[in-house]
Amino acid sequence: MNFSCNGKNGNSDGCITHSFQLKSAYENNLMPYTNYTYDFKGVIDYVFYSKSHMSVLGVLGPLDPQWLTENSITGCPHPHIPSDHFSLLTQLELHPLLPAINGLHLPVHR
């Protein structure tokens, strides 16, 4: 992500970094939009998880574009869809920890 910031974890080109190993639960453009208004359609909502401690078992997919067309839904909120944000739902599995080795807990990867 790029921001105009040179804060504690920023650098001179505006990039902010962190040490978390996060991954998006929604990969490969599964959701073409999470916000669907009359003048904007795009992805602005995310589900991130710790890839070193969890894995994704499943996600809720997008609304059928044909259904939106058939029902003349060109933007939300709408009587059939009360929010301009579409729901994101992710089922995650927490990896069990191995017994402590020298005081360190390590995740088990399957």
PDB file of C-alpha atoms in Angstrom:
ATOM      1  CA  MET A   1       0.000   0.000   0.000  1.00  0.00           C
ATOM      2  CA  ASN A   2       1.218   3.471  -0.743  1.00  0.00           C
ATOM      3  CA  PHE A   3       0.486   6.440   1.470  1.00  0.00           C
ATOM      4  CA  SER A   4       1.914   9.929   1.685  1.00  0.00           C
ATOM      5  CA  CYS A   5       3.583   9.259   5.001  1.00  0.00           C
ATOM      6  CA  ASN A   6       7.063   9.059   6.450  1.00  0.00           C
ATOM      7  CA  GLY A   7       6.004   7.761   9.872  1.00  0.00           C
ATOM      8  CA  LYS A   8       7.734   5.263  12.115  1.00  0.00           C
ATOM      9  CA  ASN A   9       7.451   2.385   9.612  1.00  0.00           C
ATOM     10  CA  GLY A  10       7.474   4.519   6.486  1.00  0.00           C
ATOM     11  CA  ASN A  11      10.267   5.262   4.095  1.00  0.00           C
ATOM     12  CA  SER A  12      11.014   8.121   1.720  1.00  0.00           C
ATOM     13  CA  ASP A  13       8.914   6.731  -1.163  1.00  0.00           C
ATOM     14  CA  GLY A  14       5.745   6.706   0.975  1.00  0.00           C
ATOM     15  CA  CYS A  15       5.588   2.917   1.448  1.00  0.00           C
ATOM     16  CA  ILE A  16       4.555   1.696   4.869  1.00  0.00           C
ATOM     17  CA  THR A  17       5.850  -1.706   5.904  1.00  0.00           C
ATOM     18  CA  HIS A  18       5.094  -4.092   8.755  1.00  0.00           C
ATOM     19  CA  SER A  19       6.327  -7.455   9.957  1.00  0.00           C
ATOM     20  CA  PHE A  20       2.921  -9.186   9.948  1.00  0.00           C
ATOM     21  CA  GLN A  21       2.623 -12.062   7.508  1.00  0.00           C
ATOM     22  CA  LEU A  22      -0.873 -11.248   6.287  1.00  0.00           C
ATOM     23  CA  LYS A  23      -2.642 -12.607   3.248  1.00  0.00           C
ATOM     24  CA  SER A  24      -5.972 -11.754   1.664  1.00  0.00           C
ATOM     25  CA  ALA A  25      -8.631 -14.428   2.102  1.00  0.00           C
ATOM     26  CA  TYR A  26     -10.158 -13.375  -1.219  1.00  0.00           C
ATOM     27  CA  GLU A  27      -7.612 -14.246  -3.900  1.00  0.00           C
ATOM     28  CA  ASN A  28      -7.554 -14.052  -7.697  1.00  0.00           C
ATOM     29  CA  ASN A  29     -10.122 -11.273  -7.975  1.00  0.00           C
ATOM     30  CA  LEU A  30     -12.916 -13.541  -6.710  1.00  0.00           C
ATOM     31  CA  MET A  31     -14.904 -10.458  -5.702  1.00  0.00           C
ATOM     32  CA  PRO A  32     -15.053  -7.946  -8.568  1.00  0.00           C
ATOM     33  CA  TYR A  33     -16.470  -5.394  -6.126  1.00  0.00           C
ATOM     34  CA  THR A  34     -17.276  -5.155  -2.432  1.00  0.00           C
ATOM     35  CA  ASN A  35     -18.803  -1.686  -2.758  1.00  0.00           C
ATOM     36  CA  TYR A  36     -21.538  -1.263  -5.357  1.00  0.00           C
ATOM     37  CA  THR A  37     -23.007   2.222  -5.730  1.00  0.00           C
ATOM     38  CA  TYR A  38     -24.504   4.110  -8.651  1.00  0.00           C
ATOM     39  CA  ASP A  39     -21.241   5.946  -9.360  1.00  0.00           C
ATOM     40  CA  PHE A  40     -18.586   3.581  -7.936  1.00  0.00           C
ATOM     41  CA  LYS A  41     -18.044  -0.165  -8.125  1.00  0.00           C
ATOM     42  CA  GLY A  42     -14.824  -1.510  -6.654  1.00  0.00           C
ATOM     43  CA  VAL A  43     -13.055  -3.446  -3.911  1.00  0.00           C
ATOM     44  CA  ILE A  44     -12.621  -1.452  -0.707  1.00  0.00           C
ATOM     45  CA  ASP A  45     -13.335  -4.159   1.915  1.00  0.00           C
ATOM     46  CA  TYR A  46     -10.887  -6.907   2.775  1.00  0.00           C
ATOM     47  CA  VAL A  47     -10.388  -9.917   5.050  1.00  0.00           C
ATOM     48  CA  PHE A  48      -6.743 -10.445   5.977  1.00  0.00           C
ATOM     49  CA  TYR A  49      -5.443 -13.345   8.034  1.00  0.00           C
ATOM     50  CA  SER A  50      -2.120 -14.470   9.460  1.00  0.00           C
ATOM     51  CA  LYS A  51      -0.803 -16.969   6.924  1.00  0.00           C
ATOM     52  CA  SER A  52       1.648 -18.379   9.462  1.00  0.00           C
ATOM     53  CA  HIS A  53      -1.131 -19.233  11.959  1.00  0.00           C
ATOM     54  CA  MET A  54      -4.228 -19.824   9.822  1.00  0.00           C
ATOM     55  CA  SER A  55      -5.485 -21.180   6.534  1.00  0.00           C
ATOM     56  CA  VAL A  56      -8.649 -20.425   4.579  1.00  0.00           C
ATOM     57  CA  LEU A  57     -11.231 -23.197   4.439  1.00  0.00           C
ATOM     58  CA  GLY A  58     -13.796 -21.257   2.412  1.00  0.00           C
ATOM     59  CA  VAL A  59     -15.171 -17.851   1.429  1.00  0.00           C
ATOM     60  CA  LEU A  60     -18.575 -16.474   0.468  1.00  0.00           C
ATOM     61  CA  GLY A  61     -18.606 -15.734  -3.240  1.00  0.00           C
ATOM     62  CA  PRO A  62     -19.958 -12.678  -5.068  1.00  0.00           C
ATOM     63  CA  LEU A  63     -23.533 -11.898  -6.025  1.00  0.00           C
ATOM     64  CA  ASP A  64     -24.437 -13.221  -9.454  1.00  0.00           C
ATOM     65  CA  PRO A  65     -23.969 -10.350 -11.963  1.00  0.00           C
ATOM     66  CA  GLN A  66     -26.849 -11.766 -14.041  1.00  0.00           C
ATOM     67  CA  TRP A  67     -29.161 -11.459 -11.009  1.00  0.00           C
ATOM     68  CA  LEU A  68     -28.143  -7.821 -10.591  1.00  0.00           C
ATOM     69  CA  THR A  69     -28.886  -7.172 -14.287  1.00  0.00           C
ATOM     70  CA  GLU A  70     -32.200  -9.070 -14.281  1.00  0.00           C
ATOM     71  CA  ASN A  71     -33.368  -7.086 -11.255  1.00  0.00           C
ATOM     72  CA  SER A  72     -32.181  -3.745 -12.714  1.00  0.00           C
ATOM     73  CA  ILE A  73     -29.851  -3.126  -9.778  1.00  0.00           C
ATOM     74  CA  THR A  74     -27.372  -0.528 -10.979  1.00  0.00           C
ATOM     75  CA  GLY A  75     -26.318   0.605  -7.522  1.00  0.00           C
ATOM     76  CA  CYS A  76     -26.984   0.170  -3.842  1.00  0.00           C
ATOM     77  CA  PRO A  77     -28.529   0.737  -1.390  1.00  0.00           C
ATOM     78  CA  HIS A  78     -31.559  -0.801  -3.095  1.00  0.00           C
ATOM     79  CA  PRO A  79     -34.829  -2.278  -1.736  1.00  0.00           C
ATOM     80  CA  HIS A  80     -33.416  -5.786  -2.364  1.00  0.00           C
ATOM     81  CA  ILE A  81     -29.904  -4.950  -1.078  1.00  0.00           C
ATOM     82  CA  PRO A  82     -29.988  -2.453   1.813  1.00  0.00           C
ATOM     83  CA  SER A  83     -26.240  -1.751   1.946  1.00  0.00           C
ATOM     84  CA  ASP A  84     -23.785  -0.524  -0.668  1.00  0.00           C
ATOM     85  CA  HIS A  85     -21.199  -2.936   0.813  1.00  0.00           C
ATOM     86  CA  PHE A  86     -21.501  -6.621  -0.055  1.00  0.00           C
ATOM     87  CA  SER A  87     -20.882  -9.132   2.711  1.00  0.00           C
ATOM     88  CA  LEU A  88     -17.541 -10.857   3.041  1.00  0.00           C
ATOM     89  CA  LEU A  89     -17.459 -14.124   4.962  1.00  0.00           C
ATOM     90  CA  THR A  90     -14.413 -16.291   5.524  1.00  0.00           C
ATOM     91  CA  GLN A  91     -14.038 -19.595   7.317  1.00  0.00           C
ATOM     92  CA  LEU A  92     -10.544 -19.866   8.787  1.00  0.00           C
ATOM     93  CA  GLU A  93      -8.693 -22.725  10.429  1.00  0.00           C
ATOM     94  CA  LEU A  94      -6.324 -21.921  13.275  1.00  0.00           C
ATOM     95  CA  HIS A  95      -3.171 -24.049  13.102  1.00  0.00           C
ATOM     96  CA  PRO A  96      -2.384 -25.771  16.402  1.00  0.00           C
ATOM     97  CA  LEU A  97       0.878 -24.851  18.065  1.00  0.00           C
ATOM     98  CA  LEU A  98       3.668 -27.359  18.606  1.00  0.00           C
ATOM     99  CA  PRO A  99       4.912 -27.776  22.146  1.00  0.00           C
ATOM    100  CA  ALA A 100       7.305 -25.007  23.145  1.00  0.00           C
ATOM    101  CA  ILE A 101      10.904 -25.505  22.028  1.00  0.00           C
ATOM    102  CA  ASN A 102      13.283 -23.304  23.994  1.00  0.00           C
ATOM    103  CA  GLY A 103      10.287 -21.161  24.934  1.00  0.00           C
ATOM    104  CA  LEU A 104       9.184 -20.716  21.303  1.00  0.00           C
ATOM    105  CA  HIS A 105       5.758 -21.824  20.051  1.00  0.00           C
ATOM    106  CA  LEU A 106       5.772 -22.771  16.373  1.00  0.00           C
ATOM    107  CA  PRO A 107       2.653 -23.306  14.253  1.00  0.00           C
ATOM    108  CA  VAL A 108       1.978 -26.662  12.627  1.00  0.00           C
ATOM    109  CA  HIS A 109       1.480 -26.381   8.840  1.00  0.00           C
ATOM    110  CA  ARG A 110      -0.591 -28.902   6.942  1.00  0.00           C
TER     111      ARG A 110
END
